Each structure stands twice: as structure tokens, then as C-alpha cells.
Amino acid sequence: MTTPAYMDPKKIHSLTIHCAATPEGRDVKAATISQWDIAKFGQVSYHIVVELDGSAVRTLADDRRGAHVGGKNTGNIGICYVGGVDAQNKKPKDTRTEAQKATLRRLVAEYRQRYPGIVLRGHRDWPGVAKACPSFDVASAL
């Protein structure tokens, strides 16, 4: 595993919401998602993973660059919720539990306070991204 590059906290400009693309109701833990990311990208991808019970698990410090939006990770905080695909693992679906919704709202509010002017996007809202992630409309939901 490589050590994620340093990211100047004064230059944080974006907050991107992701889903783990795991089936609805499957209780995948943050540590497992981090293991998948290390295997695929050589490092932890997300700064926080929100588990089914609403727990916000810190997986990467804010001053470390994640690996969650290709070519757009510097200055970009990544938050991922467990879920995002239907129970049959076939179609994108907003599978957030009420606890996850509450935690995501809280985290977005905290980041907006900590970094005034931060731009909030879903992964799919970045130019050139052809994914359903995070399987809901971030602008209207958060």
C-alpha cells in the first residue's frame, strides 16, 4: 500500500458523495471497502465511509488525497455510503438507511462549516463520469 499524498487543508474545494455499489442490506464494513480500494488503487479511496447503522468511519485523514474521482482527487473529500445497488446486485438504487441519510446530512453540514464555499457533488455529477454513483441526486437530497 502506498501512503496517500498530502493535501493542503486550506485548498479543499470539493466534497464528493459516493456509494460502495454493494447490494441493498448487505452489511459491508468500512474496513472491507478500504481493503478493496487498496487492492484496486494501492491506497484507501475515501475519507469517511458511512455504514448501514449510520456510523461514520474515518478511513483517511482530510489532509490526505483519496482515490475516488479519477484525476480530481486533490482538494476533494470523498464520503462513501455502504449500498447503492438493489438486493439482486443488478441495478443502481438509493439504498440509504434513515441512519445513513441522517449521517450524510450531518457530515455535509460539518464540511460546509469547516470549508466555506466547498462544492458538493455526487460522483456522477463530475464531468466525464458515466456512473450512477451514488444512486441518488445529491443536490436535491443534501
Tab-separated table of C-alpha atoms in Angstrom:
chain	number	residue	atom	x	y	z
A	1	MET	CA	0.000	0.000	0.000
A	2	THR	CA	1.257	3.479	-0.850
A	3	THR	CA	0.950	6.354	1.591
A	4	PRO	CA	-1.637	8.789	0.237
A	5	ALA	CA	-0.181	12.122	-0.824
A	6	TYR	CA	-0.514	15.159	1.419
A	7	MET	CA	-3.317	17.573	0.562
A	8	ASP	CA	-3.277	21.154	1.876
A	9	PRO	CA	-6.453	21.502	4.007
A	10	LYS	CA	-6.581	25.202	3.062
A	11	LYS	CA	-7.151	24.160	-0.553
A	12	ILE	CA	-10.050	21.762	-0.019
A	13	HIS	CA	-12.714	22.806	-2.511
A	14	SER	CA	-14.936	19.779	-3.163
A	15	LEU	CA	-16.938	17.172	-1.277
A	16	THR	CA	-17.965	14.141	-3.324
A	17	ILE	CA	-20.574	11.608	-2.218
A	18	HIS	CA	-20.203	8.003	-3.379
A	19	CYS	CA	-21.881	4.645	-2.900
A	20	ALA	CA	-19.947	1.427	-2.387
A	21	ALA	CA	-22.045	-0.326	-5.075
A	22	THR	CA	-22.875	-3.078	-2.601
A	23	PRO	CA	-26.273	-4.818	-2.568
A	24	GLU	CA	-29.102	-3.339	-0.521
A	25	GLY	CA	-28.964	-4.517	3.075
A	26	ARG	CA	-25.536	-6.174	2.847
A	27	ASP	CA	-23.649	-5.063	5.963
A	28	VAL	CA	-20.238	-4.350	4.457
A	29	LYS	CA	-17.869	-2.635	6.880
A	30	ALA	CA	-15.606	0.339	6.168
A	31	ALA	CA	-12.502	-1.811	6.676
A	32	THR	CA	-13.618	-4.156	3.890
A	33	ILE	CA	-14.217	-1.257	1.487
A	34	SER	CA	-10.756	0.093	2.320
A	35	GLN	CA	-9.241	-3.354	1.622
A	36	TRP	CA	-10.969	-3.432	-1.777
A	37	ASP	CA	-9.624	0.034	-2.580
A	38	ILE	CA	-6.078	-0.844	-1.535
A	39	ALA	CA	-6.230	-3.906	-3.798
A	40	LYS	CA	-7.533	-1.835	-6.729
A	41	PHE	CA	-5.857	1.570	-6.294
A	42	GLY	CA	-2.973	0.890	-3.922
A	43	GLN	CA	-4.485	3.100	-1.232
A	44	VAL	CA	-7.634	3.894	0.718
A	45	SER	CA	-10.058	5.826	-1.507
A	46	TYR	CA	-12.481	7.582	0.839
A	47	HIS	CA	-12.083	9.889	3.796
A	48	ILE	CA	-15.223	8.579	5.501
A	49	VAL	CA	-17.398	5.506	4.977
A	50	VAL	CA	-20.968	5.574	6.310
A	51	GLU	CA	-22.064	2.104	7.362
A	52	LEU	CA	-25.662	0.810	7.378
A	53	ASP	CA	-26.206	1.762	11.029
A	54	GLY	CA	-25.141	5.354	10.281
A	55	SER	CA	-21.670	5.035	11.780
A	56	ALA	CA	-19.257	7.446	10.106
A	57	VAL	CA	-15.946	5.600	9.987
A	58	ARG	CA	-12.887	7.756	9.309
A	59	THR	CA	-10.708	5.884	6.824
A	60	LEU	CA	-8.439	8.668	5.582
A	61	ALA	CA	-7.421	11.987	7.153
A	62	ASP	CA	-8.702	15.111	5.396
A	63	ASP	CA	-5.124	16.175	4.671
A	64	ARG	CA	-4.510	13.033	2.588
A	65	ARG	CA	-5.514	12.719	-1.056
A	66	GLY	CA	-8.058	9.988	-1.702
A	67	ALA	CA	-8.599	7.911	-4.840
A	68	HIS	CA	-12.279	8.411	-5.563
A	69	VAL	CA	-12.699	10.682	-8.630
A	70	GLY	CA	-10.172	9.955	-11.366
A	71	GLY	CA	-7.850	12.913	-11.834
A	72	LYS	CA	-9.889	15.122	-9.485
A	73	ASN	CA	-8.785	13.985	-6.019
A	74	THR	CA	-6.599	16.891	-4.921
A	75	GLY	CA	-8.691	19.207	-2.743
A	76	ASN	CA	-11.592	16.750	-2.867
A	77	ILE	CA	-13.023	14.955	0.182
A	78	GLY	CA	-14.702	11.616	-0.562
A	79	ILE	CA	-17.543	10.202	1.515
A	80	CYS	CA	-18.948	6.781	0.650
A	81	TYR	CA	-22.094	5.107	1.965
A	82	VAL	CA	-22.498	1.321	2.055
A	83	GLY	CA	-25.085	0.282	-0.541
A	84	GLY	CA	-26.181	1.839	-3.814
A	85	VAL	CA	-27.343	-1.263	-5.707
A	86	ASP	CA	-30.575	-3.269	-5.477
A	87	ALA	CA	-30.659	-6.505	-3.458
A	88	GLN	CA	-30.124	-8.558	-6.636
A	89	ASN	CA	-26.933	-6.556	-7.324
A	90	LYS	CA	-28.227	-5.619	-10.789
A	91	LYS	CA	-29.463	-2.001	-10.794
A	92	PRO	CA	-28.394	1.236	-9.130
A	93	LYS	CA	-30.727	2.083	-6.251
A	94	ASP	CA	-30.813	4.608	-3.437
A	95	THR	CA	-30.470	2.128	-0.594
A	96	ARG	CA	-29.522	4.593	2.148
A	97	THR	CA	-30.984	3.717	5.524
A	98	GLU	CA	-32.547	6.503	7.576
A	99	ALA	CA	-29.448	6.408	9.783
A	100	GLN	CA	-27.185	6.827	6.743
A	101	LYS	CA	-29.286	9.728	5.465
A	102	ALA	CA	-29.017	11.490	8.825
A	103	THR	CA	-25.263	10.926	9.000
A	104	LEU	CA	-24.711	12.169	5.452
A	105	ARG	CA	-26.711	15.343	6.199
A	106	ARG	CA	-24.638	15.906	9.351
A	107	LEU	CA	-21.337	15.331	7.586
A	108	VAL	CA	-22.225	17.661	4.710
A	109	ALA	CA	-23.195	20.381	7.220
A	110	GLU	CA	-19.922	19.896	9.109
A	111	TYR	CA	-17.819	20.126	5.948
A	112	ARG	CA	-19.717	23.201	4.758
A	113	GLN	CA	-18.967	24.866	8.088
A	114	ARG	CA	-15.320	23.782	8.132
A	115	TYR	CA	-14.667	24.709	4.475
A	116	PRO	CA	-16.930	27.619	3.445
A	117	GLY	CA	-17.652	27.532	-0.274
A	118	ILE	CA	-16.985	23.797	-0.609
A	119	VAL	CA	-18.737	22.387	-3.695
A	120	LEU	CA	-20.939	19.342	-3.066
A	121	ARG	CA	-21.335	16.750	-5.835
A	122	GLY	CA	-22.292	13.165	-6.354
A	123	HIS	CA	-19.646	11.090	-8.121
A	124	ARG	CA	-21.872	11.026	-11.224
A	125	ASP	CA	-22.001	14.843	-11.251
A	126	TRP	CA	-18.326	15.216	-12.161
A	127	PRO	CA	-17.708	15.948	-15.864
A	128	GLY	CA	-16.830	12.830	-17.819
A	129	VAL	CA	-18.127	10.382	-15.197
A	130	ALA	CA	-20.535	7.807	-16.658
A	131	LYS	CA	-21.725	6.118	-13.458
A	132	ALA	CA	-24.926	6.131	-11.417
A	133	CYS	CA	-22.912	6.573	-8.208
A	134	PRO	CA	-24.136	7.500	-5.617
A	135	SER	CA	-27.547	6.327	-6.928
A	136	PHE	CA	-29.398	9.445	-5.759
A	137	ASP	CA	-29.451	13.154	-6.613
A	138	VAL	CA	-27.032	14.774	-4.155
A	139	ALA	CA	-28.087	18.344	-4.995
A	140	SER	CA	-31.710	17.801	-4.018
A	141	ALA	CA	-31.169	15.295	-1.188
A	142	LEU	CA	-28.318	17.015	0.662
